[in-house]
Amino acid sequence: MRILFTIPHFFDSEAKIAKGAKHGSQKEKAEKRLRGLVRQVLSLHQIFGHSVCMLHIASRTAIPAGQAMQCNIHAAMLTTGKKHLLHRLPLCKTLYEHIETDADPLFLGYECHRLMQERLGQYDYYCYLEDDLIINDPLFFAKLHWFTKNTGNICVLLPHRYENTARGPYSKVYIDGDLRPDITSEYQNVRQQPAIKAEIMGMPLIFSRTLNPHSGCFFLNQAQMEHFAARPWFMDRSARFIGPLESAASLGIMRTFKVYKPAREYAQFLEIMHAGTAFAGLIGGKIRIAQKQDS
């Protein structure tokens, strides 16, 4: 399997101290962003790549392993101007491609869309990843393939983003719960085929049309990417869904496909880690802990 990962990466060391900064690229310390970026790139190669071995104890030899599940991956980092941290990234440059642009930083995600369109026909999956997301599931693409094989290419499955934390009553927090219905009703009708029931390895599963189609990422197979690139809104650089960053990740996908996520009870089925604890840290403060009658 051939997979293209496109990653918009921006960091402004001056903007990060500005009052009211909304995004981590503007308010976090460089060292923290670097750690997340290193984990992201390495995880792609460690989970899906070819540099995997097993220690053969009897012969004291390191031998190749996991060949049946390995993929040919290509990670492309898109930046704008000098507002990035790639010059400080302690990784071999063969692990990623650096593509420089002169795009407005907030609209850098749409340059990822352009790159995917330019490379149509070269990959089996075309992926968009914000630069603080980490995949830890070696069956991630097997699950995506299984889902579309059973539902059709008009349905797209997105992962739940989560944060791990050692503080508070919860150790793991899924951060993209439901929005108010009116926020996305202009772009999607969640009453159309609202749930899909399935079973895998003897385990029942439910996938739900989501009121929050934002995961900071999307993953399209070849046919889906061709369909997306042919829509009139493709590359329109809209910022209508929350803002330009969220729109690049979610708006076009929401308008083009029926977007599903695993139902809350099955959230672990498809998930992606969000580096840091920016959202988990809100629990007990801006976010109250639900009582039993609320859940």
PDB file of C-alpha atoms in Angstrom:
ATOM      1  CA  MET A   1       0.000   0.000   0.000  1.00  0.00           C
ATOM      2  CA  ARG A   2       1.263   3.473  -0.921  1.00  0.00           C
ATOM      3  CA  ILE A   3       0.322   6.290   1.441  1.00  0.00           C
ATOM      4  CA  LEU A   4       0.867  10.040   1.126  1.00  0.00           C
ATOM      5  CA  PHE A   5       0.784  12.027   4.350  1.00  0.00           C
ATOM      6  CA  THR A   6       0.550  15.808   3.924  1.00  0.00           C
ATOM      7  CA  ILE A   7       1.300  17.855   7.021  1.00  0.00           C
ATOM      8  CA  PRO A   8       0.869  21.645   7.289  1.00  0.00           C
ATOM      9  CA  HIS A   9       3.533  22.849   9.704  1.00  0.00           C
ATOM     10  CA  PHE A  10       3.758  26.402  11.021  1.00  0.00           C
ATOM     11  CA  PHE A  11       5.432  27.876  14.065  1.00  0.00           C
ATOM     12  CA  ASP A  12       5.844  31.553  14.882  1.00  0.00           C
ATOM     13  CA  SER A  13       8.123  32.179  17.835  1.00  0.00           C
ATOM     14  CA  GLU A  14       6.974  35.801  18.007  1.00  0.00           C
ATOM     15  CA  ALA A  15       3.230  35.197  17.732  1.00  0.00           C
ATOM     16  CA  LYS A  16       3.277  32.567  20.466  1.00  0.00           C
ATOM     17  CA  ILE A  17       3.470  35.210  23.157  1.00  0.00           C
ATOM     18  CA  ALA A  18       0.710  37.330  21.692  1.00  0.00           C
ATOM     19  CA  LYS A  19      -2.370  37.752  23.818  1.00  0.00           C
ATOM     20  CA  GLY A  20      -5.351  35.800  22.575  1.00  0.00           C
ATOM     21  CA  ALA A  21      -3.291  33.321  20.518  1.00  0.00           C
ATOM     22  CA  LYS A  22      -5.660  30.476  19.655  1.00  0.00           C
ATOM     23  CA  HIS A  23      -3.506  27.745  18.164  1.00  0.00           C
ATOM     24  CA  GLY A  24      -0.555  25.814  19.519  1.00  0.00           C
ATOM     25  CA  SER A  25       1.577  27.034  16.614  1.00  0.00           C
ATOM     26  CA  GLN A  26       1.276  30.519  18.094  1.00  0.00           C
ATOM     27  CA  LYS A  27       1.317  29.993  21.833  1.00  0.00           C
ATOM     28  CA  GLU A  28       3.349  26.899  22.702  1.00  0.00           C
ATOM     29  CA  LYS A  29       7.066  26.712  23.337  1.00  0.00           C
ATOM     30  CA  ALA A  30       9.260  25.560  20.452  1.00  0.00           C
ATOM     31  CA  GLU A  31      10.596  22.580  22.395  1.00  0.00           C
ATOM     32  CA  LYS A  32       7.095  21.246  22.998  1.00  0.00           C
ATOM     33  CA  ARG A  33       6.117  21.593  19.350  1.00  0.00           C
ATOM     34  CA  LEU A  34       9.359  19.894  18.293  1.00  0.00           C
ATOM     35  CA  ARG A  35       8.711  16.920  20.540  1.00  0.00           C
ATOM     36  CA  GLY A  36       5.266  16.455  19.036  1.00  0.00           C
ATOM     37  CA  LEU A  37       6.612  16.778  15.502  1.00  0.00           C
ATOM     38  CA  VAL A  38       9.345  14.204  16.130  1.00  0.00           C
ATOM     39  CA  ARG A  39       6.812  11.762  17.570  1.00  0.00           C
ATOM     40  CA  GLN A  40       4.509  12.286  14.604  1.00  0.00           C
ATOM     41  CA  VAL A  41       7.092  11.625  11.895  1.00  0.00           C
ATOM     42  CA  LEU A  42       8.712   8.712  13.697  1.00  0.00           C
ATOM     43  CA  SER A  43       5.353   7.083  14.416  1.00  0.00           C
ATOM     44  CA  LEU A  44       4.472   7.040  10.711  1.00  0.00           C
ATOM     45  CA  HIS A  45       7.660   5.146   9.891  1.00  0.00           C
ATOM     46  CA  GLN A  46       7.599   2.948  12.990  1.00  0.00           C
ATOM     47  CA  ILE A  47       3.953   1.934  12.601  1.00  0.00           C
ATOM     48  CA  PHE A  48       3.671   1.669   8.804  1.00  0.00           C
ATOM     49  CA  GLY A  49       7.197   1.690   7.375  1.00  0.00           C
ATOM     50  CA  HIS A  50       9.807  -0.946   6.518  1.00  0.00           C
ATOM     51  CA  SER A  51      12.473  -0.331   9.169  1.00  0.00           C
ATOM     52  CA  VAL A  52      11.112  -2.975  11.557  1.00  0.00           C
ATOM     53  CA  CYS A  53      12.949  -5.971  12.947  1.00  0.00           C
ATOM     54  CA  MET A  54      12.646  -8.737  15.511  1.00  0.00           C
ATOM     55  CA  LEU A  55      15.418 -10.024  17.737  1.00  0.00           C
ATOM     56  CA  HIS A  56      16.051 -13.685  16.959  1.00  0.00           C
ATOM     57  CA  ILE A  57      17.351 -14.727  20.342  1.00  0.00           C
ATOM     58  CA  ALA A  58      18.716 -18.144  19.344  1.00  0.00           C
ATOM     59  CA  SER A  59      21.052 -16.699  16.724  1.00  0.00           C
ATOM     60  CA  ARG A  60      21.490 -13.276  18.352  1.00  0.00           C
ATOM     61  CA  THR A  61      20.388 -11.679  15.095  1.00  0.00           C
ATOM     62  CA  ALA A  62      18.081  -8.820  14.197  1.00  0.00           C
ATOM     63  CA  ILE A  63      15.830 -10.011  11.377  1.00  0.00           C
ATOM     64  CA  PRO A  64      13.092  -8.181   9.409  1.00  0.00           C
ATOM     65  CA  ALA A  65       9.565  -8.399  10.841  1.00  0.00           C
ATOM     66  CA  GLY A  66       6.026  -7.286  10.080  1.00  0.00           C
ATOM     67  CA  GLN A  67       6.501  -7.405   6.310  1.00  0.00           C
ATOM     68  CA  ALA A  68       2.879  -8.387   5.618  1.00  0.00           C
ATOM     69  CA  MET A  69       1.569  -5.142   7.142  1.00  0.00           C
ATOM     70  CA  GLN A  70       4.200  -2.684   5.916  1.00  0.00           C
ATOM     71  CA  CYS A  71       3.393   0.199   3.576  1.00  0.00           C
ATOM     72  CA  ASN A  72       5.329   2.519   1.323  1.00  0.00           C
ATOM     73  CA  ILE A  73       4.828   5.878   2.997  1.00  0.00           C
ATOM     74  CA  HIS A  74       5.753   9.398   2.011  1.00  0.00           C
ATOM     75  CA  ALA A  75       5.472  12.260   4.499  1.00  0.00           C
ATOM     76  CA  ALA A  76       5.398  15.780   3.074  1.00  0.00           C
ATOM     77  CA  MET A  77       5.813  18.763   5.414  1.00  0.00           C
ATOM     78  CA  LEU A  78       4.446  21.994   3.986  1.00  0.00           C
ATOM     79  CA  THR A  79       5.689  25.282   5.433  1.00  0.00           C
ATOM     80  CA  THR A  80       5.436  28.971   4.669  1.00  0.00           C
ATOM     81  CA  GLY A  81       8.364  31.379   4.737  1.00  0.00           C
ATOM     82  CA  LYS A  82      10.700  30.826   7.664  1.00  0.00           C
ATOM     83  CA  LYS A  83       7.882  30.271  10.163  1.00  0.00           C
ATOM     84  CA  HIS A  84       8.637  26.652  10.997  1.00  0.00           C
ATOM     85  CA  LEU A  85      10.853  24.380  13.087  1.00  0.00           C
ATOM     86  CA  LEU A  86      12.144  21.952  10.479  1.00  0.00           C
ATOM     87  CA  HIS A  87      15.641  23.440  10.677  1.00  0.00           C
ATOM     88  CA  ARG A  88      15.684  22.243  14.298  1.00  0.00           C
ATOM     89  CA  LEU A  89      14.074  18.869  13.712  1.00  0.00           C
ATOM     90  CA  PRO A  90      16.541  16.175  14.899  1.00  0.00           C
ATOM     91  CA  LEU A  91      15.534  13.682  12.228  1.00  0.00           C
ATOM     92  CA  CYS A  92      17.111  12.361   9.061  1.00  0.00           C
ATOM     93  CA  LYS A  93      15.781  14.397   6.144  1.00  0.00           C
ATOM     94  CA  THR A  94      15.035  11.191   4.241  1.00  0.00           C
ATOM     95  CA  LEU A  95      12.105  10.646   6.604  1.00  0.00           C
ATOM     96  CA  TYR A  96      10.123  13.551   5.165  1.00  0.00           C
ATOM     97  CA  GLU A  97       9.906  15.912   2.213  1.00  0.00           C
ATOM     98  CA  HIS A  98      10.006  19.625   2.939  1.00  0.00           C
ATOM     99  CA  ILE A  99       7.823  21.681   0.593  1.00  0.00           C
ATOM    100  CA  GLU A 100       8.141  25.432   0.971  1.00  0.00           C
ATOM    101  CA  THR A 101       5.258  27.750   0.059  1.00  0.00           C
ATOM    102  CA  ASP A 102       4.402  31.426   0.386  1.00  0.00           C
ATOM    103  CA  ALA A 103       0.874  30.707   1.625  1.00  0.00           C
ATOM    104  CA  ASP A 104      -0.907  32.591   4.367  1.00  0.00           C
ATOM    105  CA  PRO A 105      -0.062  30.503   7.471  1.00  0.00           C
ATOM    106  CA  LEU A 106      -3.711  30.048   8.447  1.00  0.00           C
ATOM    107  CA  PHE A 107      -4.503  28.679   4.979  1.00  0.00           C
ATOM    108  CA  LEU A 108      -1.499  26.380   4.705  1.00  0.00           C
ATOM    109  CA  GLY A 109      -3.772  23.348   4.937  1.00  0.00           C
ATOM    110  CA  TYR A 110      -5.173  24.120   1.517  1.00  0.00           C
ATOM    111  CA  GLU A 111      -1.686  23.793   0.060  1.00  0.00           C
ATOM    112  CA  CYS A 112      -1.829  20.205   1.308  1.00  0.00           C
ATOM    113  CA  HIS A 113      -5.026  19.767  -0.702  1.00  0.00           C
ATOM    114  CA  ARG A 114      -3.217  21.110  -3.759  1.00  0.00           C
ATOM    115  CA  LEU A 115      -0.348  18.661  -3.294  1.00  0.00           C
ATOM    116  CA  MET A 116      -2.724  15.718  -3.000  1.00  0.00           C
ATOM    117  CA  GLN A 117      -4.453  16.791  -6.199  1.00  0.00           C
ATOM    118  CA  GLU A 118      -1.113  17.154  -8.014  1.00  0.00           C
ATOM    119  CA  ARG A 119      -0.108  13.632  -6.985  1.00  0.00           C
ATOM    120  CA  LEU A 120      -3.378  11.929  -7.806  1.00  0.00           C
ATOM    121  CA  GLY A 121      -2.807   8.444  -9.161  1.00  0.00           C
ATOM    122  CA  GLN A 122       0.441   7.851  -7.287  1.00  0.00           C
ATOM    123  CA  TYR A 123      -0.935   6.573  -3.968  1.00  0.00           C
ATOM    124  CA  ASP A 124      -3.591   4.328  -2.485  1.00  0.00           C
ATOM    125  CA  TYR A 125      -4.360   6.745   0.374  1.00  0.00           C
ATOM    126  CA  TYR A 126      -4.143  10.539   0.540  1.00  0.00           C
ATOM    127  CA  CYS A 127      -3.914  11.843   4.083  1.00  0.00           C
ATOM    128  CA  TYR A 128      -4.085  15.181   5.818  1.00  0.00           C
ATOM    129  CA  LEU A 129      -2.577  15.469   9.303  1.00  0.00           C
ATOM    130  CA  GLU A 130      -2.235  18.503  11.499  1.00  0.00           C
ATOM    131  CA  ASP A 131       1.306  18.593  12.851  1.00  0.00           C
ATOM    132  CA  ASP A 132       0.443  17.559  16.413  1.00  0.00           C
ATOM    133  CA  LEU A 133      -1.338  14.282  15.646  1.00  0.00           C
ATOM    134  CA  ILE A 134       0.197  10.858  16.237  1.00  0.00           C
ATOM    135  CA  ILE A 135      -1.057   7.502  14.917  1.00  0.00           C
ATOM    136  CA  ASN A 136      -0.346   4.551  17.217  1.00  0.00           C
ATOM    137  CA  ASP A 137      -2.525   1.888  15.590  1.00  0.00           C
ATOM    138  CA  PRO A 138      -0.864  -0.470  13.062  1.00  0.00           C
ATOM    139  CA  LEU A 139      -4.339  -1.544  11.889  1.00  0.00           C
ATOM    140  CA  PHE A 140      -5.416   2.045  11.191  1.00  0.00           C
ATOM    141  CA  PHE A 141      -5.577   1.732   7.400  1.00  0.00           C
ATOM    142  CA  ALA A 142      -6.847  -1.835   7.528  1.00  0.00           C
ATOM    143  CA  LYS A 143      -9.831  -0.510   9.481  1.00  0.00           C
ATOM    144  CA  LEU A 144     -10.393   2.324   6.998  1.00  0.00           C
ATOM    145  CA  HIS A 145     -10.264  -0.105   4.070  1.00  0.00           C
ATOM    146  CA  TRP A 146     -12.672  -2.475   5.819  1.00  0.00           C
ATOM    147  CA  PHE A 147     -15.099   0.373   6.484  1.00  0.00           C
ATOM    148  CA  THR A 148     -15.253   1.712   2.915  1.00  0.00           C
ATOM    149  CA  LYS A 149     -15.381  -1.796   1.469  1.00  0.00           C
ATOM    150  CA  ASN A 150     -18.552  -2.382   3.489  1.00  0.00           C
ATOM    151  CA  THR A 151     -20.164   1.065   3.206  1.00  0.00           C
ATOM    152  CA  GLY A 152     -19.017   2.487  -0.124  1.00  0.00           C
ATOM    153  CA  ASN A 153     -16.727   5.386  -0.995  1.00  0.00           C
ATOM    154  CA  ILE A 154     -19.324   8.057  -0.218  1.00  0.00           C
ATOM    155  CA  CYS A 155     -18.828   7.267   3.472  1.00  0.00           C
ATOM    156  CA  VAL A 156     -15.691   8.477   5.236  1.00  0.00           C
ATOM    157  CA  LEU A 157     -14.592   7.277   8.648  1.00  0.00           C
ATOM    158  CA  LEU A 158     -12.659   9.699  10.858  1.00  0.00           C
ATOM    159  CA  PRO A 159     -10.806   8.893  14.087  1.00  0.00           C
ATOM    160  CA  HIS A 160     -11.496  10.339  17.501  1.00  0.00           C
ATOM    161  CA  ARG A 161      -8.710  12.610  18.703  1.00  0.00           C
ATOM    162  CA  TYR A 162      -7.601  11.952  22.251  1.00  0.00           C
ATOM    163  CA  GLU A 163      -5.192  13.239  24.873  1.00  0.00           C
ATOM    164  CA  ASN A 164      -3.557  11.267  27.657  1.00  0.00           C
ATOM    165  CA  THR A 165      -3.235  12.874  31.062  1.00  0.00           C
ATOM    166  CA  ALA A 166      -2.031  11.921  34.524  1.00  0.00           C
ATOM    167  CA  ARG A 167      -4.142  14.567  36.254  1.00  0.00           C
ATOM    168  CA  GLY A 168      -7.799  14.648  37.180  1.00  0.00           C
ATOM    169  CA  PRO A 169     -10.385  11.858  37.259  1.00  0.00           C
ATOM    170  CA  TYR A 170      -9.717  10.668  33.686  1.00  0.00           C
ATOM    171  CA  SER A 171      -6.520   9.299  32.165  1.00  0.00           C
ATOM    172  CA  LYS A 172      -7.697   9.572  28.564  1.00  0.00           C
ATOM    173  CA  VAL A 173      -9.880  12.283  27.062  1.00  0.00           C
ATOM    174  CA  TYR A 174     -11.563  12.286  23.634  1.00  0.00           C
ATOM    175  CA  ILE A 175     -11.588  15.945  22.698  1.00  0.00           C
ATOM    176  CA  ASP A 176     -14.004  16.276  19.767  1.00  0.00           C
ATOM    177  CA  GLY A 177     -17.437  15.628  21.214  1.00  0.00           C
ATOM    178  CA  ASP A 178     -20.670  16.848  19.634  1.00  0.00           C
ATOM    179  CA  LEU A 179     -21.132  20.426  18.514  1.00  0.00           C
ATOM    180  CA  ARG A 180     -24.544  22.090  18.427  1.00  0.00           C
ATOM    181  CA  PRO A 181     -26.482  20.707  15.425  1.00  0.00           C
ATOM    182  CA  ASP A 182     -26.828  24.146  13.814  1.00  0.00           C
ATOM    183  CA  ILE A 183     -23.050  24.555  13.456  1.00  0.00           C
ATOM    184  CA  THR A 184     -22.817  21.886  10.745  1.00  0.00           C
ATOM    185  CA  SER A 185     -26.413  21.612   9.481  1.00  0.00           C
ATOM    186  CA  GLU A 186     -25.623  23.907   6.536  1.00  0.00           C
ATOM    187  CA  TYR A 187     -23.048  21.414   5.269  1.00  0.00           C
ATOM    188  CA  GLN A 188     -24.351  17.972   6.212  1.00  0.00           C
ATOM    189  CA  ASN A 189     -27.567  16.144   7.036  1.00  0.00           C
ATOM    190  CA  VAL A 190     -26.773  13.719   9.839  1.00  0.00           C
ATOM    191  CA  ARG A 191     -30.292  12.268   9.614  1.00  0.00           C
ATOM    192  CA  GLN A 192     -29.311  10.569   6.356  1.00  0.00           C
ATOM    193  CA  GLN A 193     -28.101   7.078   7.252  1.00  0.00           C
ATOM    194  CA  PRO A 194     -27.407   8.236  10.839  1.00  0.00           C
ATOM    195  CA  ALA A 195     -25.805   5.009  12.047  1.00  0.00           C
ATOM    196  CA  ILE A 196     -24.091   1.948  10.633  1.00  0.00           C
ATOM    197  CA  LYS A 197     -24.004  -1.268  12.621  1.00  0.00           C
ATOM    198  CA  ALA A 198     -21.334  -3.850  11.961  1.00  0.00           C
ATOM    199  CA  GLU A 199     -19.356  -6.642  13.522  1.00  0.00           C
ATOM    200  CA  ILE A 200     -15.647  -7.369  13.336  1.00  0.00           C
ATOM    201  CA  MET A 201     -13.834 -10.277  14.988  1.00  0.00           C
ATOM    202  CA  GLY A 202     -17.039 -11.084  16.873  1.00  0.00           C
ATOM    203  CA  MET A 203     -17.288  -7.571  18.355  1.00  0.00           C
ATOM    204  CA  PRO A 204     -20.346  -5.419  17.589  1.00  0.00           C
ATOM    205  CA  LEU A 205     -19.652  -1.893  16.390  1.00  0.00           C
ATOM    206  CA  ILE A 206     -21.697   1.233  15.699  1.00  0.00           C
ATOM    207  CA  PHE A 207     -20.549   4.143  13.546  1.00  0.00           C
ATOM    208  CA  SER A 208     -22.481   7.403  13.787  1.00  0.00           C
ATOM    209  CA  ARG A 209     -22.877  10.443  11.567  1.00  0.00           C
ATOM    210  CA  THR A 210     -21.026  12.992  13.616  1.00  0.00           C
ATOM    211  CA  LEU A 211     -22.098  16.450  14.737  1.00  0.00           C
ATOM    212  CA  ASN A 212     -18.398  17.263  15.066  1.00  0.00           C
ATOM    213  CA  PRO A 213     -16.633  16.231  11.856  1.00  0.00           C
ATOM    214  CA  HIS A 214     -13.358  17.809  12.975  1.00  0.00           C
ATOM    215  CA  SER A 215     -10.495  15.458  13.783  1.00  0.00           C
ATOM    216  CA  GLY A 216      -7.648  17.603  12.473  1.00  0.00           C
ATOM    217  CA  CYS A 217      -7.125  14.994   9.765  1.00  0.00           C
ATOM    218  CA  PHE A 218      -8.709  12.974   6.992  1.00  0.00           C
ATOM    219  CA  PHE A 219      -7.806   9.847   5.025  1.00  0.00           C
ATOM    220  CA  LEU A 220      -9.114   9.248   1.510  1.00  0.00           C
ATOM    221  CA  ASN A 221      -8.540   6.354  -0.832  1.00  0.00           C
ATOM    222  CA  GLN A 222      -7.800   6.931  -4.516  1.00  0.00           C
ATOM    223  CA  ALA A 223     -11.451   6.990  -5.624  1.00  0.00           C
ATOM    224  CA  GLN A 224     -12.463   9.274  -2.746  1.00  0.00           C
ATOM    225  CA  MET A 225      -9.635  11.705  -3.444  1.00  0.00           C
ATOM    226  CA  GLU A 226     -10.596  11.892  -7.108  1.00  0.00           C
ATOM    227  CA  HIS A 227     -14.207  12.592  -6.124  1.00  0.00           C
ATOM    228  CA  PHE A 228     -13.170  15.258  -3.599  1.00  0.00           C
ATOM    229  CA  ALA A 229     -10.837  17.013  -6.051  1.00  0.00           C
ATOM    230  CA  ALA A 230     -13.668  17.231  -8.607  1.00  0.00           C
ATOM    231  CA  ARG A 231     -16.066  19.095  -6.279  1.00  0.00           C
ATOM    232  CA  PRO A 232     -16.646  22.794  -7.048  1.00  0.00           C
ATOM    233  CA  TRP A 233     -15.598  23.782  -3.518  1.00  0.00           C
ATOM    234  CA  PHE A 234     -12.269  21.972  -3.679  1.00  0.00           C
ATOM    235  CA  MET A 235      -9.452  24.473  -3.010  1.00  0.00           C
ATOM    236  CA  ASP A 236     -11.921  27.320  -2.399  1.00  0.00           C
ATOM    237  CA  ARG A 237      -9.918  28.243   0.736  1.00  0.00           C
ATOM    238  CA  SER A 238     -13.088  28.741   2.727  1.00  0.00           C
ATOM    239  CA  ALA A 239     -12.848  29.555   6.433  1.00  0.00           C
ATOM    240  CA  ARG A 240     -16.575  29.162   7.155  1.00  0.00           C
ATOM    241  CA  PHE A 241     -16.319  26.193   9.516  1.00  0.00           C
ATOM    242  CA  ILE A 242     -14.952  27.669  12.771  1.00  0.00           C
ATOM    243  CA  GLY A 243     -11.832  29.040  11.066  1.00  0.00           C
ATOM    244  CA  PRO A 244      -9.398  28.366   8.199  1.00  0.00           C
ATOM    245  CA  LEU A 245      -7.473  25.620  10.014  1.00  0.00           C
ATOM    246  CA  GLU A 246     -10.614  23.708  10.932  1.00  0.00           C
ATOM    247  CA  SER A 247     -12.097  24.280   7.485  1.00  0.00           C
ATOM    248  CA  ALA A 248      -9.054  22.851   5.690  1.00  0.00           C
ATOM    249  CA  ALA A 249      -9.298  19.704   7.767  1.00  0.00           C
ATOM    250  CA  SER A 250     -13.056  19.256   7.843  1.00  0.00           C
ATOM    251  CA  LEU A 251     -15.280  21.526   5.759  1.00  0.00           C
ATOM    252  CA  GLY A 252     -14.682  20.091   2.281  1.00  0.00           C
ATOM    253  CA  ILE A 253     -14.805  16.545   3.612  1.00  0.00           C
ATOM    254  CA  MET A 254     -18.099  17.242   5.378  1.00  0.00           C
ATOM    255  CA  ARG A 255     -19.620  18.746   2.229  1.00  0.00           C
ATOM    256  CA  THR A 256     -18.427  15.913  -0.014  1.00  0.00           C
ATOM    257  CA  PHE A 257     -18.980  12.742   2.011  1.00  0.00           C
ATOM    258  CA  LYS A 258     -21.127  11.210   4.704  1.00  0.00           C
ATOM    259  CA  VAL A 259     -18.777  11.567   7.659  1.00  0.00           C
ATOM    260  CA  TYR A 260     -18.798   8.956  10.415  1.00  0.00           C
ATOM    261  CA  LYS A 261     -16.905   8.358  13.620  1.00  0.00           C
ATOM    262  CA  PRO A 262     -17.109   5.336  15.908  1.00  0.00           C
ATOM    263  CA  ALA A 263     -20.029   5.805  18.296  1.00  0.00           C
ATOM    264  CA  ARG A 264     -19.006   7.070  21.734  1.00  0.00           C
ATOM    265  CA  GLU A 265     -19.234   3.595  23.245  1.00  0.00           C
ATOM    266  CA  TYR A 266     -16.749   2.316  20.652  1.00  0.00           C
ATOM    267  CA  ALA A 267     -14.465   5.353  20.503  1.00  0.00           C
ATOM    268  CA  GLN A 268     -11.273   3.286  20.789  1.00  0.00           C
ATOM    269  CA  PHE A 269     -11.929   1.498  17.494  1.00  0.00           C
ATOM    270  CA  LEU A 270     -10.361   4.336  15.494  1.00  0.00           C
ATOM    271  CA  GLU A 271      -8.417   7.033  17.290  1.00  0.00           C
ATOM    272  CA  ILE A 272      -5.487   9.397  16.890  1.00  0.00           C
ATOM    273  CA  MET A 273      -3.415  11.021  19.622  1.00  0.00           C
ATOM    274  CA  HIS A 274      -3.315  14.791  20.042  1.00  0.00           C
ATOM    275  CA  ALA A 275       0.059  15.800  21.473  1.00  0.00           C
ATOM    276  CA  GLY A 276      -0.129  17.594  24.801  1.00  0.00           C
ATOM    277  CA  THR A 277      -2.968  18.114  27.268  1.00  0.00           C
ATOM    278  CA  ALA A 278      -4.441  21.426  26.119  1.00  0.00           C
ATOM    279  CA  PHE A 279      -7.996  20.101  26.154  1.00  0.00           C
ATOM    280  CA  ALA A 280      -7.720  17.546  28.943  1.00  0.00           C
ATOM    281  CA  GLY A 281      -6.452  20.300  31.213  1.00  0.00           C
ATOM    282  CA  LEU A 282      -9.794  22.094  30.921  1.00  0.00           C
ATOM    283  CA  ILE A 283     -11.678  19.358  32.798  1.00  0.00           C
ATOM    284  CA  GLY A 284     -12.716  20.539  36.225  1.00  0.00           C
ATOM    285  CA  GLY A 285     -12.328  24.151  35.123  1.00  0.00           C
ATOM    286  CA  LYS A 286     -13.970  25.388  31.938  1.00  0.00           C
ATOM    287  CA  ILE A 287     -15.379  21.895  31.397  1.00  0.00           C
ATOM    288  CA  ARG A 288     -17.443  20.408  34.193  1.00  0.00           C
ATOM    289  CA  ILE A 289     -17.518  16.712  35.018  1.00  0.00           C
ATOM    290  CA  ALA A 290     -20.841  15.192  34.028  1.00  0.00           C
ATOM    291  CA  GLN A 291     -23.074  13.603  36.617  1.00  0.00           C
ATOM    292  CA  LYS A 292     -24.609  10.204  35.927  1.00  0.00           C
ATOM    293  CA  GLN A 293     -27.855  11.716  34.710  1.00  0.00           C
ATOM    294  CA  ASP A 294     -25.954  13.788  32.120  1.00  0.00           C
ATOM    295  CA  SER A 295     -24.181  10.866  30.452  1.00  0.00           C
TER     296      SER A 295
END
